[in-house]
C-alpha positions as YAML, in Angstrom:
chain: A
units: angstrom
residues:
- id: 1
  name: UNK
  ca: [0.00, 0.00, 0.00]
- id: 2
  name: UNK
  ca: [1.03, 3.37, -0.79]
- id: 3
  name: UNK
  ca: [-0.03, 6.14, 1.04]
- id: 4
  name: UNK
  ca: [0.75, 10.25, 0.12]
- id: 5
  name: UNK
  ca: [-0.44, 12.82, 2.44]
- id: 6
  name: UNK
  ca: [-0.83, 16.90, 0.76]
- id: 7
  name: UNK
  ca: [-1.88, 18.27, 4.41]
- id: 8
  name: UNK
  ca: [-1.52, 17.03, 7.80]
- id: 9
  name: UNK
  ca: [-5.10, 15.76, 10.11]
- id: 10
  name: UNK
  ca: [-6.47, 19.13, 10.92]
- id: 11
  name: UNK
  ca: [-5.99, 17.40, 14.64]
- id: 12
  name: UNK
  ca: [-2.80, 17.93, 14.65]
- id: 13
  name: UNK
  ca: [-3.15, 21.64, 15.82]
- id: 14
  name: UNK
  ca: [-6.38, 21.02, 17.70]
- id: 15
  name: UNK
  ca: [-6.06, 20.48, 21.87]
- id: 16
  name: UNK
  ca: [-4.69, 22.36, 24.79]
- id: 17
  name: UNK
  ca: [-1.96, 24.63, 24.05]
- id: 18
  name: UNK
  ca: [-0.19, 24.99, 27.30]
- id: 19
  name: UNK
  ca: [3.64, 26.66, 28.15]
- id: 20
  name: UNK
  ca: [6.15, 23.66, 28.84]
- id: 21
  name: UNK
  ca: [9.59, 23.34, 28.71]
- id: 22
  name: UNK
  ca: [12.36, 21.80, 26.44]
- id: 23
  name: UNK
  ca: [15.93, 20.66, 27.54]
- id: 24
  name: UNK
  ca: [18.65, 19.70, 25.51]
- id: 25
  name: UNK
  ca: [20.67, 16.52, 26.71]
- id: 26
  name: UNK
  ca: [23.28, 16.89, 24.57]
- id: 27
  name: UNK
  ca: [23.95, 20.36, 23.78]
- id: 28
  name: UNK
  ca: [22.77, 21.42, 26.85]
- id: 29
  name: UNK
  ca: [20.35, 24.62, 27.29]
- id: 30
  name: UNK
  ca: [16.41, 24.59, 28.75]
- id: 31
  name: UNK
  ca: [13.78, 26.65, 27.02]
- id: 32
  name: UNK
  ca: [10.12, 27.40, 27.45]
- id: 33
  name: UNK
  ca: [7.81, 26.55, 24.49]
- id: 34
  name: UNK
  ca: [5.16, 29.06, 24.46]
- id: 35
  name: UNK
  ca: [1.72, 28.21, 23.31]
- id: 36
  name: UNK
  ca: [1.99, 29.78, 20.06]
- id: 37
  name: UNK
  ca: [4.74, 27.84, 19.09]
- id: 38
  name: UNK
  ca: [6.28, 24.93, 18.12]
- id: 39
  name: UNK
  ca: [9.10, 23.18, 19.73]
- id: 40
  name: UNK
  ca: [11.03, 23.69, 16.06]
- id: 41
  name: UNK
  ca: [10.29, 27.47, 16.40]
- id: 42
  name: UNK
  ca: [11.24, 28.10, 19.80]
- id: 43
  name: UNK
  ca: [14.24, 26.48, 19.65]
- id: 44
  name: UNK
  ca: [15.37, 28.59, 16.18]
- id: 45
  name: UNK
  ca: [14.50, 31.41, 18.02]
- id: 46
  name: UNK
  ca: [17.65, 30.62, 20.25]
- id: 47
  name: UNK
  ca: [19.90, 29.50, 17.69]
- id: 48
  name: UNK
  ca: [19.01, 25.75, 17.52]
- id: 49
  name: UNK
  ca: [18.18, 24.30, 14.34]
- id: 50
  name: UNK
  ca: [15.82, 21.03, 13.61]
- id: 51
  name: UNK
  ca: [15.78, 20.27, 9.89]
- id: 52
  name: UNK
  ca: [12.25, 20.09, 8.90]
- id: 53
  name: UNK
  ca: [10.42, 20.03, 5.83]
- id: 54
  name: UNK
  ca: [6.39, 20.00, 5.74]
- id: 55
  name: UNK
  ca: [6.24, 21.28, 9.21]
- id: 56
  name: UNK
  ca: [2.89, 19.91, 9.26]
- id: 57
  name: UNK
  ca: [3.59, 16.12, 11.17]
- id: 58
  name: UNK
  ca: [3.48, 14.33, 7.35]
- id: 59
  name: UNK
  ca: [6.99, 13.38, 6.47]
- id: 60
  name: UNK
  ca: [9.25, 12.38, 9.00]
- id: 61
  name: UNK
  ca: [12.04, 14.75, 8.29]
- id: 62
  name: UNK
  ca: [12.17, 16.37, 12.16]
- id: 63
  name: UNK
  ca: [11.78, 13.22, 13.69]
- id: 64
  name: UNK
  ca: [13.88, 13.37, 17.14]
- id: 65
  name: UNK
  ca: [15.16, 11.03, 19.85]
- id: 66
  name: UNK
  ca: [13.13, 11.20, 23.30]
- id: 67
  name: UNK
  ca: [14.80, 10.69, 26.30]
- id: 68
  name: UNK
  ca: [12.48, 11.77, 29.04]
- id: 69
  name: UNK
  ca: [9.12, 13.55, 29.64]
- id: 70
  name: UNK
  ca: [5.56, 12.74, 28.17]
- id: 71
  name: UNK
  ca: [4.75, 13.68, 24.50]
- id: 72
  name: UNK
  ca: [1.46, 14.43, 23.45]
- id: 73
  name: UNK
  ca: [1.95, 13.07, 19.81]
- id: 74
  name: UNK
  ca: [0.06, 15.26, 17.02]
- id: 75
  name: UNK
  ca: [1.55, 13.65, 14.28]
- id: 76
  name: UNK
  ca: [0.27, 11.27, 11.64]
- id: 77
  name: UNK
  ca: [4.27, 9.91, 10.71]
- id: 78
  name: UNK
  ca: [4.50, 7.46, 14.03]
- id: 79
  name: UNK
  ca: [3.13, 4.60, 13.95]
- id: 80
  name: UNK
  ca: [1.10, 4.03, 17.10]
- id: 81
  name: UNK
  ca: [3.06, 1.20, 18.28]
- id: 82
  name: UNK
  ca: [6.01, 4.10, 18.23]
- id: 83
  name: UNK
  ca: [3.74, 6.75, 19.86]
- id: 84
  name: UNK
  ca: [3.32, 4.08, 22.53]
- id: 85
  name: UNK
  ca: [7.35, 3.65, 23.02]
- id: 86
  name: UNK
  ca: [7.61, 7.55, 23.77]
- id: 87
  name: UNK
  ca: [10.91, 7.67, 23.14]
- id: 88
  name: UNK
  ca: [10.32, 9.38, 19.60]
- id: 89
  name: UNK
  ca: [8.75, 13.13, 19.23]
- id: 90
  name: UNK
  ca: [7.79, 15.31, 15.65]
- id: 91
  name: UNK
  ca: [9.05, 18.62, 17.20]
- id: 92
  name: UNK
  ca: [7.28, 20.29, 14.42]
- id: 93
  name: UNK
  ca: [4.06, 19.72, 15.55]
- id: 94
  name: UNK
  ca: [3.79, 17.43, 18.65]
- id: 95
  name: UNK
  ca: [3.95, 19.21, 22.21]
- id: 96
  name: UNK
  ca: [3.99, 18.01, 25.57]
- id: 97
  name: UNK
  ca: [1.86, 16.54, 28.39]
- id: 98
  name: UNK
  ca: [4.61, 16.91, 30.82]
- id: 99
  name: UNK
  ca: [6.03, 20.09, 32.54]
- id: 100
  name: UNK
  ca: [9.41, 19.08, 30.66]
- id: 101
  name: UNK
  ca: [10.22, 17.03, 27.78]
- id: 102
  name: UNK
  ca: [14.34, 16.17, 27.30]
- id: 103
  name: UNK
  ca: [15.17, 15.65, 23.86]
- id: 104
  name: UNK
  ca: [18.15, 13.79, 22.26]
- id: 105
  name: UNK
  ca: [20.14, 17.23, 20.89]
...
């Protein structure tokens, strides 16, 4: 089966918006994701780049190693079985459930 996707699930920006934070494991650094943003555009704002391509969840490009915290997945890329592992997150779209997420950068 082949399956294309031209926009992500309109879910993918629906839910609770809410502040949280992001730190760094390897690179070090914390940062507060604001509700208006996503993880990807927070962290550009301070000089930390996640190489992304639809931005929309679809295509796998900003997919990023999860080492603690509790994602609230928004994506349609993981499978649910991976969704279920938590140790993946699509910073471009997917946000957080916990006060603090610590991701694999």
């Amino acid at each position: 089966m082949h399956l294309e996707y031209f926009a992500a699930d309109p879910a993918s920006l629906a839910g609770p918006r809410e502040r949280f934070k992001v730190r760094l494991a390897r690179t070090g650094g914390e940062y507060v994701i604001p509700p208006e943003k996503s993880i990807v555009h927070a962290l550009a704002e301070h000089g930390v780049q996640i190489e992304t391509s639809c931005e929309q969840g679809v295509c796998g490009t900003c997919l990023t190693g999860l080492l603690e915290g509790s994602p609230d997945h928004r994506d349609v890329f993981l499978t649910d079985e991976e969704k279920s592992a938590g140790d993946k997150i699509m910073p471009c779209v997917s946000r957080s459930r916990s006060e603090l997420l610590v991701l694999d950068l």
